[in-house]
Tab-separated table of C-alpha atoms in Angstrom:
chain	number	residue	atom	x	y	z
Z	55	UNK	CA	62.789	-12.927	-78.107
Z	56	UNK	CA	63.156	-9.848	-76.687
Z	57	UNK	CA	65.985	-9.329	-73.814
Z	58	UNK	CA	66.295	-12.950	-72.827
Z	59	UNK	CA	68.689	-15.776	-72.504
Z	60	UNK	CA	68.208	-18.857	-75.151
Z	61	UNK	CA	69.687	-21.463	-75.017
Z	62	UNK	CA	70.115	-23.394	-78.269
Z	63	UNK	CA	71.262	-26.690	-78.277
Z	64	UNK	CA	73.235	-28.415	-81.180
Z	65	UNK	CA	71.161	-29.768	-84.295
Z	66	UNK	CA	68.657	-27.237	-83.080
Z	67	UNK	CA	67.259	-23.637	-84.353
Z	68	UNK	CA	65.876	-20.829	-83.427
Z	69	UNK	CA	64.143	-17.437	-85.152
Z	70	UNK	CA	65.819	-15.349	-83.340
Z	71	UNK	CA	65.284	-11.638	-84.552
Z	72	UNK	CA	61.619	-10.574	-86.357
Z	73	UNK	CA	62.213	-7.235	-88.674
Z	74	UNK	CA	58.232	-6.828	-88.006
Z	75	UNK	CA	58.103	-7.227	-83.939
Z	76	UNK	CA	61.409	-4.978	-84.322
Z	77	UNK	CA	59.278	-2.287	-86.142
Z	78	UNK	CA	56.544	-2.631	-83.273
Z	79	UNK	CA	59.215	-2.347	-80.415
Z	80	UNK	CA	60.949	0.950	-82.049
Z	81	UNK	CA	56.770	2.273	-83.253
Z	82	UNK	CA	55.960	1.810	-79.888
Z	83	UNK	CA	59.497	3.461	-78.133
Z	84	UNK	CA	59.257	6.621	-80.442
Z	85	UNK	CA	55.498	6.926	-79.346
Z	86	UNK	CA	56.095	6.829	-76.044
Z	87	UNK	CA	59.045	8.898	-76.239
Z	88	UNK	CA	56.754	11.782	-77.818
Z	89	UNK	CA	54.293	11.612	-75.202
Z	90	UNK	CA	56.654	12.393	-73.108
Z	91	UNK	CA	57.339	15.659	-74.744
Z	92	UNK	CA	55.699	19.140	-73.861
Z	93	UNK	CA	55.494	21.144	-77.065
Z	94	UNK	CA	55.001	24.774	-74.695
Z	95	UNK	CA	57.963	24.021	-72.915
Z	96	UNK	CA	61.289	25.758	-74.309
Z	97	UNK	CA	64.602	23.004	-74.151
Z	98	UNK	CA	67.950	24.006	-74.983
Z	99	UNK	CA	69.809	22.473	-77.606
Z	100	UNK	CA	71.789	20.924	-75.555
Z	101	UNK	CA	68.965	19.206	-73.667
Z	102	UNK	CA	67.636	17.756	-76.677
Z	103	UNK	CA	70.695	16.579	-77.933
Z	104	UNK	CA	71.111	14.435	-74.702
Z	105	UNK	CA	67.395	13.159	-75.232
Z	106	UNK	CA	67.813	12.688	-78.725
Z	107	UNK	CA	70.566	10.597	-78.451
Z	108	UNK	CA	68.691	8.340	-75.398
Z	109	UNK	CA	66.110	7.905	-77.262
Z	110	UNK	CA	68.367	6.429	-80.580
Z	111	UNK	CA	70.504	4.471	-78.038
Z	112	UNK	CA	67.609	2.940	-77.001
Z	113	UNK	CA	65.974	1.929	-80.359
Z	114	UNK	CA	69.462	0.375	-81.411
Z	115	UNK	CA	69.489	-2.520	-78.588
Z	116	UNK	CA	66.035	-3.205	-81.104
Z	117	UNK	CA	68.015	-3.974	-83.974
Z	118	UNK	CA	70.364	-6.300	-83.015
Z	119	UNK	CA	71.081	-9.727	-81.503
Z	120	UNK	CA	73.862	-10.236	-78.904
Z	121	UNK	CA	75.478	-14.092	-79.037
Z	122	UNK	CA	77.937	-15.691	-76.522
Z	123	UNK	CA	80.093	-18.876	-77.449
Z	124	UNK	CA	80.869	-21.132	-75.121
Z	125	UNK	CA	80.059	-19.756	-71.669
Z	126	UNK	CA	76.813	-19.042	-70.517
Z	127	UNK	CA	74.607	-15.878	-69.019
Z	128	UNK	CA	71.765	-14.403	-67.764
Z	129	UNK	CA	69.647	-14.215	-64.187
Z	130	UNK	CA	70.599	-18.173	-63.671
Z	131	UNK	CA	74.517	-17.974	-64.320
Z	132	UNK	CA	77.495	-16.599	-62.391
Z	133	UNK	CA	77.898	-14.346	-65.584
Z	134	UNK	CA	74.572	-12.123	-65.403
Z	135	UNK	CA	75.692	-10.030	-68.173
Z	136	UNK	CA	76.885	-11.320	-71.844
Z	137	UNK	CA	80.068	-8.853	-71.298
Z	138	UNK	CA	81.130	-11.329	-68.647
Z	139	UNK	CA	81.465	-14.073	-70.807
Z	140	UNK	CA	85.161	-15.132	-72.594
Z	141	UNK	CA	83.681	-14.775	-76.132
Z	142	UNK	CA	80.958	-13.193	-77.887
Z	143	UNK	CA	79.057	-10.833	-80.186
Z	144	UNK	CA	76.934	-8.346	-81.003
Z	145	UNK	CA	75.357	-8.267	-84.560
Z	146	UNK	CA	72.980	-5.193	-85.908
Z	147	UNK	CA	71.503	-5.293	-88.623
Z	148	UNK	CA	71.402	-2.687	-91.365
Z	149	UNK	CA	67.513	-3.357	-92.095
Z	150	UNK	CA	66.788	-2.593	-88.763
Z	151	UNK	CA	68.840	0.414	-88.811
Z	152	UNK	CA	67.314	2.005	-91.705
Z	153	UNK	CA	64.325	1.173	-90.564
Z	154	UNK	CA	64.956	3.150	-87.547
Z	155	UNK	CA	65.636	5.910	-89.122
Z	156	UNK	CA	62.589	6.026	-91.262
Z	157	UNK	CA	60.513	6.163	-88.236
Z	158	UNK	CA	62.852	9.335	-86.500
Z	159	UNK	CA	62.081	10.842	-89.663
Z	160	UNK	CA	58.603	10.551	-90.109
Z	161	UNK	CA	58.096	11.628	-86.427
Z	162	UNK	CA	60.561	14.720	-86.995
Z	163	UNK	CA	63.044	13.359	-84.203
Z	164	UNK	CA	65.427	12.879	-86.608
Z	165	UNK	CA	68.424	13.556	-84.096
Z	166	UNK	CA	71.065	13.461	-87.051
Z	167	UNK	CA	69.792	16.421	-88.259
Z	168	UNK	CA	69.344	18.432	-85.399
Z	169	UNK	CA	71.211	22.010	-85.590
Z	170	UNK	CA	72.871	21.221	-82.204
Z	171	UNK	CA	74.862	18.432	-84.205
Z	172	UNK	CA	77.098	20.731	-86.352
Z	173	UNK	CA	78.978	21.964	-83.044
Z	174	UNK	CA	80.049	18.497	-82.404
Z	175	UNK	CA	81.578	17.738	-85.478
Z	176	UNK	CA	83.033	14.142	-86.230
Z	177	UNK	CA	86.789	13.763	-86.536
């Protein structure tokens, strides 16, 4: 399904997240991602804490589904953007998650355990 708008009308259904095309979408972010990458070059902690984190905000919109009740959005709708609309919500799943991080981990990207992390502690 990807980033678009479905309508789904009552009495009706609809697959609406795949764990496998997830895995595909995040396989194919992270690859990209390392490309991307020039081992020679010398980046600050600081630097790859900022990428680190893009690059895990960016394989979490791949685990998740976003629904709206009621009102409708997209390109064709006075509401272009699902925050627009009175009610709705945004459900990720744990699967995905976890999956997620088995791929950061088998790359070495694993952001959660770069050094740069223990200055910002969590409070």
């Amino acid at each position: 399904l990807g980033s678009f708008v479905h309508k789904i009308y009552p009495k009706a259904y609809l697959k609406f997240f795949n764990f496998e095309s997830c895995y595909r979408s995040m396989s194919s972010c992270i690859t990209s991602y390392l490309q991307t990458i020039d081992p020679a070059s010398s980046v600050d902690d600081e630097t790859l804490r900022i990428s680190n984190r893009t690059l895990v905000n960016s394989l979490v919109k791949h685990c998740g589904v976003r629904l709206s009740f009621v009102k409708g959005w997209g390109p064709d709708y006075p509401r272009h953007f699902i925050h627009n609309t009175p009610c709705w919500i945004e459900i990720i799943f744990t699967r995905a998650i976890l999956m997620m991080n088995t791929l950061l981990e088998k790359q070495g990207q694993d952001p959660f355990k770069n050094p740069s992390f223990e200055t910002y502690p969590i409070t």
